[in-house]
mmCIF file of C-alpha atoms in Angstrom:
data_model
loop_
_atom_site.group_PDB
_atom_site.id
_atom_site.type_symbol
_atom_site.label_atom_id
_atom_site.label_comp_id
_atom_site.label_asym_id
_atom_site.label_seq_id
_atom_site.Cartn_x
_atom_site.Cartn_y
_atom_site.Cartn_z
ATOM 1 C CA MET J 2 -6.829 29.043 38.903
ATOM 2 C CA SER J 3 -7.006 25.644 36.543
ATOM 3 C CA THR J 4 -10.186 24.128 35.419
ATOM 4 C CA PRO J 5 -10.970 20.792 36.061
ATOM 5 C CA MET J 6 -9.809 20.286 32.539
ATOM 6 C CA MET J 7 -7.203 22.291 32.447
ATOM 7 C CA ALA J 8 -5.971 19.565 35.681
ATOM 8 C CA PHE J 9 -7.370 16.974 33.484
ATOM 9 C CA ASN J 10 -4.855 17.353 30.321
ATOM 10 C CA GLN J 11 -2.038 17.845 32.848
ATOM 11 C CA THR J 12 -2.425 14.268 34.545
ATOM 12 C CA ALA J 13 -3.423 13.090 30.753
ATOM 13 C CA ALA J 14 -0.078 14.646 29.830
ATOM 14 C CA SER J 15 2.413 12.985 32.612
ATOM 15 C CA ILE J 16 0.809 9.681 31.964
ATOM 16 C CA VAL J 17 1.234 9.136 28.362
ATOM 17 C CA SER J 18 4.791 11.419 27.581
ATOM 18 C CA SER J 19 5.565 8.561 30.025
ATOM 19 C CA TYR J 20 5.335 6.000 27.492
ATOM 20 C CA SER J 21 8.792 4.816 25.988
ATOM 21 C CA ALA J 22 9.195 2.306 23.115
ATOM 22 C CA ASP J 23 12.146 0.962 24.923
ATOM 23 C CA ALA J 24 10.294 0.263 28.122
ATOM 24 C CA LEU J 25 7.699 -1.316 25.942
ATOM 25 C CA GLY J 26 9.061 -3.416 24.095
ATOM 26 C CA TYR J 27 9.119 -3.644 20.430
ATOM 27 C CA PRO J 28 6.918 -6.849 18.310
ATOM 28 C CA TRP J 29 8.740 -8.985 16.698
ATOM 29 C CA TYR J 30 8.523 -9.433 13.523
ATOM 30 C CA HIS J 31 10.337 -5.688 14.234
ATOM 31 C CA SER J 32 14.312 -4.562 13.094
ATOM 32 C CA ASP J 33 15.285 -1.087 13.464
ATOM 33 C CA ARG J 34 17.878 -1.746 10.556
ATOM 34 C CA LEU J 35 17.798 1.258 8.841
ATOM 35 C CA GLN J 36 17.952 -1.273 5.033
ATOM 36 C CA PHE J 37 15.885 -4.303 5.323
ATOM 37 C CA ILE J 38 18.401 -4.967 2.956
ATOM 38 C CA PRO J 39 21.848 -3.810 3.489
ATOM 39 C CA GLY J 40 23.398 -1.708 0.548
ATOM 40 C CA CYS J 41 19.153 -1.814 -0.675
ATOM 41 C CA PRO J 42 17.028 1.484 0.610
ATOM 42 C CA ASP J 43 13.451 0.664 1.380
ATOM 43 C CA SER J 44 12.390 3.071 -0.954
ATOM 44 C CA ARG J 45 13.940 0.687 -3.913
ATOM 45 C CA LEU J 46 12.811 -2.914 -2.267
ATOM 46 C CA ALA J 47 8.984 -0.967 -2.976
ATOM 47 C CA LEU J 48 10.060 -1.338 -6.203
ATOM 48 C CA ALA J 49 12.327 -4.168 -7.086
ATOM 49 C CA LEU J 50 10.709 -7.729 -4.289
ATOM 50 C CA PRO J 51 7.526 -7.262 -5.837
ATOM 51 C CA ILE J 52 9.219 -8.165 -9.312
ATOM 52 C CA VAL J 53 11.331 -10.620 -6.947
ATOM 53 C CA ALA J 54 7.805 -12.211 -6.000
ATOM 54 C CA TYR J 55 6.425 -11.757 -9.457
ATOM 55 C CA TRP J 56 9.072 -14.440 -11.442
ATOM 56 C CA VAL J 57 9.858 -16.472 -8.581
ATOM 57 C CA THR J 58 6.747 -18.227 -8.199
ATOM 58 C CA SER J 59 5.761 -17.592 -11.817
ATOM 59 C CA LEU J 60 8.424 -20.004 -12.434
ATOM 60 C CA ILE J 61 6.833 -22.865 -9.697
ATOM 61 C CA TYR J 62 3.615 -22.194 -11.667
ATOM 62 C CA HIS J 63 6.131 -22.946 -15.224
ATOM 63 C CA ALA J 64 8.185 -25.755 -13.598
ATOM 64 C CA LEU J 65 4.310 -27.350 -12.720
ATOM 65 C CA ASP J 66 3.216 -27.150 -16.154
ATOM 66 C CA CYS J 67 5.959 -28.744 -17.169
ATOM 67 C CA SER J 68 6.219 -31.705 -15.320
ATOM 68 C CA GLY J 69 3.988 -33.941 -16.124
ATOM 69 C CA TRP J 70 2.996 -34.553 -13.561
ATOM 70 C CA LYS J 71 -0.630 -35.956 -13.431
ATOM 71 C CA TRP J 72 -1.927 -35.856 -10.027
ATOM 72 C CA ILE J 73 -1.953 -32.162 -10.915
ATOM 73 C CA ASP J 74 -3.893 -32.256 -13.745
ATOM 74 C CA LYS J 75 -7.666 -32.051 -11.631
ATOM 75 C CA TYR J 76 -6.677 -28.849 -10.457
ATOM 76 C CA ARG J 77 -6.233 -27.518 -13.500
ATOM 77 C CA VAL J 78 -9.844 -24.971 -14.584
ATOM 78 C CA GLN J 79 -9.098 -25.017 -17.790
ATOM 79 C CA THR J 80 -6.456 -27.800 -19.662
ATOM 80 C CA THR J 81 -2.749 -27.256 -21.954
ATOM 81 C CA GLU J 82 -4.363 -27.915 -25.203
ATOM 82 C CA ASP J 83 -6.855 -25.801 -24.517
ATOM 83 C CA ALA J 84 -4.033 -23.067 -23.367
ATOM 84 C CA SER J 85 -2.154 -23.968 -26.754
ATOM 85 C CA LYS J 86 -5.108 -23.447 -29.288
ATOM 86 C CA LYS J 87 -7.239 -20.486 -27.750
ATOM 87 C CA ASN J 88 -3.895 -17.816 -26.552
ATOM 88 C CA LEU J 89 -3.562 -15.569 -29.402
ATOM 89 C CA ALA J 90 -0.537 -15.069 -27.792
ATOM 90 C CA THR J 91 2.626 -17.109 -27.434
ATOM 91 C CA ARG J 92 4.455 -17.377 -24.178
ATOM 92 C CA THR J 93 7.613 -15.497 -25.454
ATOM 93 C CA MET J 94 5.385 -12.930 -26.713
ATOM 94 C CA VAL J 95 4.053 -12.586 -23.087
ATOM 95 C CA ILE J 96 7.541 -12.518 -21.242
ATOM 96 C CA THR J 97 8.776 -9.913 -23.307
ATOM 97 C CA THR J 98 6.023 -7.712 -23.289
ATOM 98 C CA VAL J 99 5.747 -8.213 -18.776
ATOM 99 C CA PHE J 100 9.483 -7.804 -18.757
ATOM 100 C CA LYS J 101 9.024 -4.046 -20.689
ATOM 101 C CA MET J 102 5.499 -3.418 -18.459
ATOM 102 C CA GLN J 103 7.915 -3.891 -15.426
ATOM 103 C CA ALA J 104 10.640 -1.958 -16.286
ATOM 104 C CA PHE J 105 8.493 1.332 -17.079
ATOM 105 C CA GLN J 106 6.891 0.286 -13.647
ATOM 106 C CA ALA J 107 10.385 0.375 -12.140
ATOM 107 C CA VAL J 108 10.267 4.018 -13.731
ATOM 108 C CA LEU J 109 7.148 5.408 -12.989
ATOM 109 C CA GLY J 110 7.529 4.149 -8.856
ATOM 110 C CA ALA J 111 11.022 6.094 -8.849
ATOM 111 C CA ILE J 112 10.303 9.953 -10.403
ATOM 112 C CA TRP J 113 6.771 9.367 -7.731
ATOM 113 C CA GLN J 114 9.361 8.229 -5.121
ATOM 114 C CA ILE J 115 11.992 10.971 -6.057
ATOM 115 C CA PHE J 116 9.272 14.277 -6.851
ATOM 116 C CA PHE J 117 5.794 13.358 -5.158
ATOM 117 C CA LYS J 118 6.469 10.777 -2.429
ATOM 118 C CA ASN J 119 4.722 10.986 0.008
ATOM 119 C CA LYS J 120 6.977 11.649 3.105
ATOM 120 C CA ASN J 121 4.819 9.998 5.527
ATOM 121 C CA VAL J 122 6.205 7.098 3.563
ATOM 122 C CA ILE J 123 9.526 7.546 4.776
ATOM 123 C CA PHE J 124 10.847 5.023 7.329
ATOM 124 C CA LYS J 125 14.444 6.529 8.216
ATOM 125 C CA GLY J 126 14.816 8.094 11.729
ATOM 126 C CA ILE J 127 10.793 6.971 13.056
ATOM 127 C CA ASN J 128 10.670 8.166 16.700
ATOM 128 C CA HIS J 129 9.163 5.302 18.070
ATOM 129 C CA THR J 130 9.050 6.778 21.463
ATOM 130 C CA VAL J 131 7.586 9.670 19.908
ATOM 131 C CA GLU J 132 4.961 7.894 17.787
ATOM 132 C CA LEU J 133 4.176 5.682 21.245
ATOM 133 C CA GLN J 134 3.394 8.660 22.627
ATOM 134 C CA LYS J 135 1.002 10.642 19.996
ATOM 135 C CA VAL J 136 -0.693 7.160 19.872
ATOM 136 C CA GLY J 137 -1.442 8.203 23.487
ATOM 137 C CA THR J 138 -2.914 11.224 23.107
ATOM 138 C CA PHE J 139 -5.294 9.719 20.139
ATOM 139 C CA LEU J 140 -7.103 7.106 22.488
ATOM 140 C CA VAL J 141 -6.714 9.728 25.692
ATOM 141 C CA LYS J 142 -8.958 12.084 23.117
ATOM 142 C CA TRP J 143 -11.307 9.744 21.774
ATOM 143 C CA LEU J 144 -12.152 7.712 25.558
ATOM 144 C CA THR J 145 -12.440 11.310 27.496
ATOM 145 C CA LYS J 146 -14.954 11.261 25.025
ATOM 146 C CA ALA J 147 -16.631 7.973 25.163
ATOM 147 C CA ALA J 148 -16.667 7.306 28.350
ATOM 148 C CA GLY J 149 -15.783 11.213 30.459
ATOM 149 C CA GLU J 150 -12.434 12.192 32.244
ATOM 150 C CA LYS J 151 -12.320 10.025 34.910
ATOM 151 C CA VAL J 152 -13.365 6.818 33.124
ATOM 152 C CA ALA J 153 -10.377 7.945 30.566
ATOM 153 C CA THR J 154 -8.416 8.891 33.078
ATOM 154 C CA GLY J 155 -8.371 5.728 35.229
ATOM 155 C CA ILE J 156 -7.423 3.336 32.545
ATOM 156 C CA MET J 157 -5.003 5.322 30.772
ATOM 157 C CA ALA J 158 -2.839 5.101 34.591
ATOM 158 C CA ASP J 159 -3.714 1.425 35.157
ATOM 159 C CA HIS J 160 -3.988 0.648 31.278
ATOM 160 C CA GLY J 161 -2.908 3.110 28.518
ATOM 161 C CA ALA J 162 0.640 1.837 27.301
ATOM 162 C CA GLU J 163 -0.786 -1.602 26.757
ATOM 163 C CA LEU J 164 -3.704 -0.280 24.594
ATOM 164 C CA ALA J 165 -0.907 2.497 22.458
ATOM 165 C CA TYR J 166 1.510 -0.799 22.435
ATOM 166 C CA VAL J 167 -1.129 -3.066 20.772
ATOM 167 C CA VAL J 168 -2.457 0.435 17.987
ATOM 168 C CA TYR J 169 0.809 1.254 17.390
ATOM 169 C CA TRP J 170 2.154 -1.346 16.666
ATOM 170 C CA TYR J 171 -0.654 -4.006 15.317
ATOM 171 C CA ALA J 172 -3.904 -3.277 15.038
ATOM 172 C CA GLY J 173 -1.753 1.300 13.131
ATOM 173 C CA PRO J 174 -0.450 -1.883 10.606
ATOM 174 C CA VAL J 175 -3.091 -3.871 9.861
ATOM 175 C CA VAL J 176 -5.757 -1.142 9.547
ATOM 176 C CA ARG J 177 -3.980 0.844 7.567
ATOM 177 C CA LEU J 178 -2.915 -1.947 5.162
ATOM 178 C CA GLY J 179 -6.736 -3.487 5.294
ATOM 179 C CA ALA J 180 -7.761 0.299 4.161
ATOM 180 C CA GLY J 181 -4.652 0.252 1.443
ATOM 181 C CA ALA J 182 -6.291 -2.943 0.387
ATOM 182 C CA LEU J 183 -9.609 -1.684 0.032
ATOM 183 C CA ILE J 184 -8.679 0.997 -2.163
ATOM 184 C CA LEU J 185 -6.625 -0.830 -4.443
ATOM 185 C CA ASP J 186 -9.254 -3.276 -5.254
ATOM 186 C CA THR J 187 -11.759 -0.356 -4.906
ATOM 187 C CA TYR J 188 -9.725 2.021 -7.344
ATOM 188 C CA GLN J 189 -9.011 -2.109 -9.611
ATOM 189 C CA TYR J 190 -12.748 -2.915 -9.688
ATOM 190 C CA TRP J 191 -13.779 0.438 -11.830
ATOM 191 C CA PHE J 192 -10.867 0.549 -14.101
ATOM 192 C CA HIS J 193 -11.253 -2.859 -15.328
ATOM 193 C CA ARG J 194 -14.564 -2.486 -15.117
ATOM 194 C CA THR J 195 -14.211 0.589 -17.814
ATOM 195 C CA LEU J 196 -11.753 -1.340 -20.152
ATOM 196 C CA HIS J 197 -14.713 -3.961 -20.369
ATOM 197 C CA THR J 198 -17.504 -1.337 -21.155
ATOM 198 C CA VAL J 199 -16.316 1.431 -23.189
ATOM 199 C CA PRO J 200 -15.704 -0.112 -26.282
ATOM 200 C CA PHE J 201 -12.155 2.424 -27.848
ATOM 201 C CA LEU J 202 -10.112 1.036 -23.825
ATOM 202 C CA TYR J 203 -11.168 -2.493 -24.923
ATOM 203 C CA LYS J 204 -10.057 -2.989 -28.491
ATOM 204 C CA HIS J 205 -7.759 -0.339 -27.375
ATOM 205 C CA VAL J 206 -6.398 -0.944 -24.734
ATOM 206 C CA HIS J 207 -7.455 -3.833 -22.062
ATOM 207 C CA GLN J 208 -7.558 -6.465 -25.630
ATOM 208 C CA LEU J 209 -4.049 -7.585 -25.268
ATOM 209 C CA HIS J 210 -4.849 -8.623 -21.485
ATOM 210 C CA HIS J 211 -7.325 -10.736 -22.922
ATOM 211 C CA ARG J 212 -5.269 -12.100 -25.413
ATOM 212 C CA LEU J 213 -4.970 -14.777 -23.086
ATOM 213 C CA TYR J 214 -8.223 -16.469 -23.315
ATOM 214 C CA VAL J 215 -6.590 -18.932 -21.355
ATOM 215 C CA PRO J 216 -3.942 -17.392 -17.927
ATOM 216 C CA PHE J 217 -1.136 -18.126 -16.948
ATOM 217 C CA ALA J 218 1.016 -17.629 -14.370
ATOM 218 C CA TYR J 219 3.353 -14.848 -15.383
ATOM 219 C CA GLY J 220 0.813 -13.587 -17.900
ATOM 220 C CA SER J 221 -1.006 -11.492 -14.319
ATOM 221 C CA GLN J 222 1.050 -9.000 -15.489
ATOM 222 C CA TYR J 223 0.183 -9.008 -20.295
ATOM 223 C CA ASN J 224 -1.048 -5.855 -19.936
ATOM 224 C CA HIS J 225 -0.588 -2.251 -22.297
ATOM 225 C CA PRO J 226 1.074 1.142 -20.707
ATOM 226 C CA ILE J 227 -1.732 2.922 -20.010
ATOM 227 C CA GLU J 228 -2.787 -0.666 -17.890
ATOM 228 C CA GLY J 229 -0.422 -2.059 -16.377
ATOM 229 C CA GLY J 230 2.315 1.035 -16.094
ATOM 230 C CA VAL J 231 0.046 4.522 -15.899
ATOM 231 C CA ALA J 232 -3.439 2.616 -14.571
ATOM 232 C CA ASP J 233 -1.661 0.613 -12.206
ATOM 233 C CA ALA J 234 0.651 2.029 -9.963
ATOM 234 C CA ILE J 235 -1.240 5.104 -9.105
ATOM 235 C CA SER J 236 -3.924 2.592 -7.815
ATOM 236 C CA GLY J 237 -0.835 1.453 -5.557
ATOM 237 C CA ILE J 238 0.627 5.047 -5.654
ATOM 238 C CA LEU J 239 -3.270 6.222 -4.014
ATOM 239 C CA ALA J 240 -3.373 2.519 -1.387
ATOM 240 C CA THR J 241 -0.627 3.918 0.513
ATOM 241 C CA ASN J 242 -0.214 7.520 0.618
ATOM 242 C CA LEU J 243 -4.393 7.376 0.938
ATOM 243 C CA THR J 244 -3.881 5.321 3.727
ATOM 244 C CA ARG J 245 0.263 6.855 4.891
ATOM 245 C CA MET J 246 1.841 3.635 4.965
ATOM 246 C CA TYR J 247 5.304 3.022 5.705
ATOM 247 C CA GLU J 248 7.516 2.296 3.435
ATOM 248 C CA ARG J 249 7.584 -1.509 5.175
ATOM 249 C CA GLU J 250 3.772 -1.980 4.889
ATOM 250 C CA VAL J 251 4.724 -0.170 1.122
ATOM 251 C CA VAL J 252 6.558 -3.088 0.509
ATOM 252 C CA LEU J 253 3.774 -6.016 1.958
ATOM 253 C CA LEU J 254 1.607 -4.851 0.781
ATOM 254 C CA LEU J 255 2.428 -4.211 -2.997
ATOM 255 C CA THR J 256 4.119 -7.701 -3.025
ATOM 256 C CA PHE J 257 1.806 -9.390 -1.946
ATOM 257 C CA ILE J 258 -0.789 -7.408 -4.252
ATOM 258 C CA ALA J 259 2.537 -9.077 -7.620
ATOM 259 C CA TYR J 260 2.063 -12.570 -5.684
ATOM 260 C CA LYS J 261 -1.060 -12.855 -5.677
ATOM 261 C CA GLY J 262 -1.470 -11.844 -8.855
ATOM 262 C CA VAL J 263 0.488 -14.734 -10.569
ATOM 263 C CA GLU J 264 -1.663 -16.829 -8.260
ATOM 264 C CA ASP J 265 -4.902 -15.464 -10.090
ATOM 265 C CA HIS J 266 -3.667 -16.888 -13.079
ATOM 266 C CA CYS J 267 -1.306 -20.093 -12.593
ATOM 267 C CA GLY J 268 -4.329 -22.175 -14.435
ATOM 268 C CA TYR J 269 -4.766 -24.501 -10.746
ATOM 269 C CA GLN J 270 -7.581 -24.036 -7.865
ATOM 270 C CA TRP J 271 -6.308 -25.471 -6.017
ATOM 271 C CA THR J 272 -8.983 -27.139 -2.800
ATOM 272 C CA TRP J 273 -7.065 -26.997 -0.116
ATOM 273 C CA HIS J 274 -4.816 -23.361 -0.725
ATOM 274 C CA PRO J 275 -4.556 -20.280 2.393
ATOM 275 C CA LEU J 276 -6.221 -17.974 0.387
ATOM 276 C CA ARG J 277 -8.800 -19.339 -0.631
ATOM 277 C CA TRP J 278 -9.764 -19.187 2.771
ATOM 278 C CA LEU J 279 -9.768 -15.653 2.686
ATOM 279 C CA SER J 280 -12.108 -14.370 -0.345
ATOM 280 C CA ALA J 281 -14.156 -16.049 -3.477
ATOM 281 C CA ASN J 282 -11.146 -14.160 -5.653
ATOM 282 C CA ASP J 283 -9.338 -16.920 -7.333
ATOM 283 C CA ALA J 284 -7.727 -18.753 -10.179
ATOM 284 C CA GLU J 285 -11.176 -19.759 -10.710
ATOM 285 C CA PHE J 286 -12.873 -16.574 -10.188
ATOM 286 C CA HIS J 287 -9.831 -14.857 -12.869
ATOM 287 C CA GLU J 288 -10.868 -17.657 -15.290
ATOM 288 C CA ILE J 289 -13.627 -17.359 -15.722
ATOM 289 C CA HIS J 290 -13.757 -13.750 -16.850
ATOM 290 C CA HIS J 291 -10.915 -14.835 -19.557
ATOM 291 C CA MET J 292 -13.529 -17.506 -20.758
ATOM 292 C CA HIS J 293 -16.092 -15.340 -23.729
ATOM 293 C CA ALA J 294 -19.162 -16.048 -21.308
ATOM 294 C CA GLY J 295 -17.717 -14.214 -18.426
ATOM 295 C CA LEU J 296 -16.542 -10.950 -20.573
ATOM 296 C CA LYS J 297 -18.570 -8.911 -18.734
ATOM 297 C CA TYR J 298 -18.239 -10.555 -15.555
ATOM 298 C CA ASN J 299 -15.853 -11.124 -12.226
ATOM 299 C CA PHE J 300 -14.232 -7.290 -12.645
ATOM 300 C CA SER J 301 -12.607 -7.258 -9.459
ATOM 301 C CA GLN J 302 -8.686 -7.718 -8.956
ATOM 302 C CA PRO J 303 -6.826 -8.719 -7.139
ATOM 303 C CA LEU J 304 -8.260 -9.077 -3.333
ATOM 304 C CA PHE J 305 -11.965 -9.447 -3.118
ATOM 305 C CA VAL J 306 -14.742 -9.854 -4.954
ATOM 306 C CA MET J 307 -16.866 -7.154 -2.834
ATOM 307 C CA TRP J 308 -17.810 -5.433 -5.725
ATOM 308 C CA ASP J 309 -18.788 -8.235 -8.294
ATOM 309 C CA LYS J 310 -21.387 -8.598 -5.990
ATOM 310 C CA VAL J 311 -22.933 -5.524 -4.983
ATOM 311 C CA MET J 312 -22.772 -4.309 -8.958
ATOM 312 C CA GLY J 313 -24.430 -7.391 -9.961
ATOM 313 C CA THR J 314 -21.721 -8.761 -11.911
ATOM 314 C CA TYR J 315 -20.143 -12.433 -10.032
ATOM 315 C CA LEU J 316 -19.469 -15.025 -11.858
ATOM 316 C CA SER J 317 -20.221 -18.695 -9.958
ATOM 317 C CA ARG J 318 -18.625 -21.943 -11.978
ATOM 318 C CA GLN J 319 -22.455 -23.051 -11.383
ATOM 319 C CA ASP J 320 -23.851 -19.522 -12.475
ATOM 320 C CA LEU J 321 -21.321 -19.786 -15.646
ATOM 321 C CA GLU J 322 -22.196 -23.199 -16.391
ATOM 322 C CA ASP J 323 -26.148 -21.854 -15.883
ATOM 323 C CA LEU J 324 -25.307 -19.113 -18.898
ATOM 324 C CA LYS J 325 -24.395 -21.819 -20.216
ATOM 325 C CA ALA J 326 -27.148 -24.154 -20.325
ATOM 326 C CA ALA J 327 -29.885 -21.136 -21.493
ATOM 327 C CA LYS J 328 -28.331 -20.148 -24.161
ATOM 328 C CA LYS J 329 -27.597 -23.748 -25.550
ATOM 329 C CA ALA J 330 -31.368 -24.005 -25.223
ATOM 330 C CA LYS J 331 -31.926 -20.218 -26.911
ATOM 331 C CA ARG J 332 -30.584 -21.937 -29.871
ATOM 332 C CA LYS J 333 -32.109 -24.917 -29.789
ATOM 333 C CA ILE J 334 -35.622 -23.519 -29.779
ATOM 334 C CA LYS J 335 -34.778 -21.232 -32.406
ATOM 335 C CA SER J 336 -33.360 -23.711 -34.647
ATOM 336 C CA GLN J 337 -36.430 -25.667 -34.420
#
């Protein structure tokens, strides 16, 4: 004799088992190619595309630096003369170090993919119908808890396929990418702050990056191997594996992070840049951190500023000017 719960489970199972990826269709961004770029496995694309994005964006900004266009001067956070006078590393030194760093990161990434990779990120062989049905089962479970069996059955019968489609193809990727970004930002804030608050680590590891008092685009990854290689690799591994991203989501996140790092170091505070609509973590925010007065502030990177706001280490341009004015007044009083 079947119980009401058993009958409900059978009804829900029959609804969910009817879902088909082919019948529901695929979103605009979907590609059924096993390799997004033919001849290059997506796993290797996750290692290569961030480097390509880094140098393409950097070369665009380098062209602007060399253009001599006067109209862009108003967008510079600091002048090119400041860079020539204050920076302790030449552009050749920076380029050489970044090339070595990116090669090191690529090797570490390849080792991780070969020996330790989370199998969930493998795109090859994904059965979208099965995955949609798993999402449908998840929805049944939570709708039942929230609204009861009768309401849940009705919702799933009338709109279940559409809900599963939206959750699987849109909400799922957004949640995974958003969670990954938060994990990466949290790790980067606390690791970056530690590099500044532990004198040994600052002197022997992070000080190299701060030889660029006035940052420029391709100086974004001008780092010590411990910082740029091991630590940054760990942040990417945590962000993509804890959220169980698929390979193409990994490619998207890591490429955007590489691009965003260049934007933060480019030296231009564009008033109309779309990224400024998303976050206050921009070129001015990070360049303040590179200034002597801002070394103990603005640790957040590369996406948000939440941890600086929460921990009281956020320093705006106005805060910086107020801090400088207060120090100047204090020195003036002492000299009297």
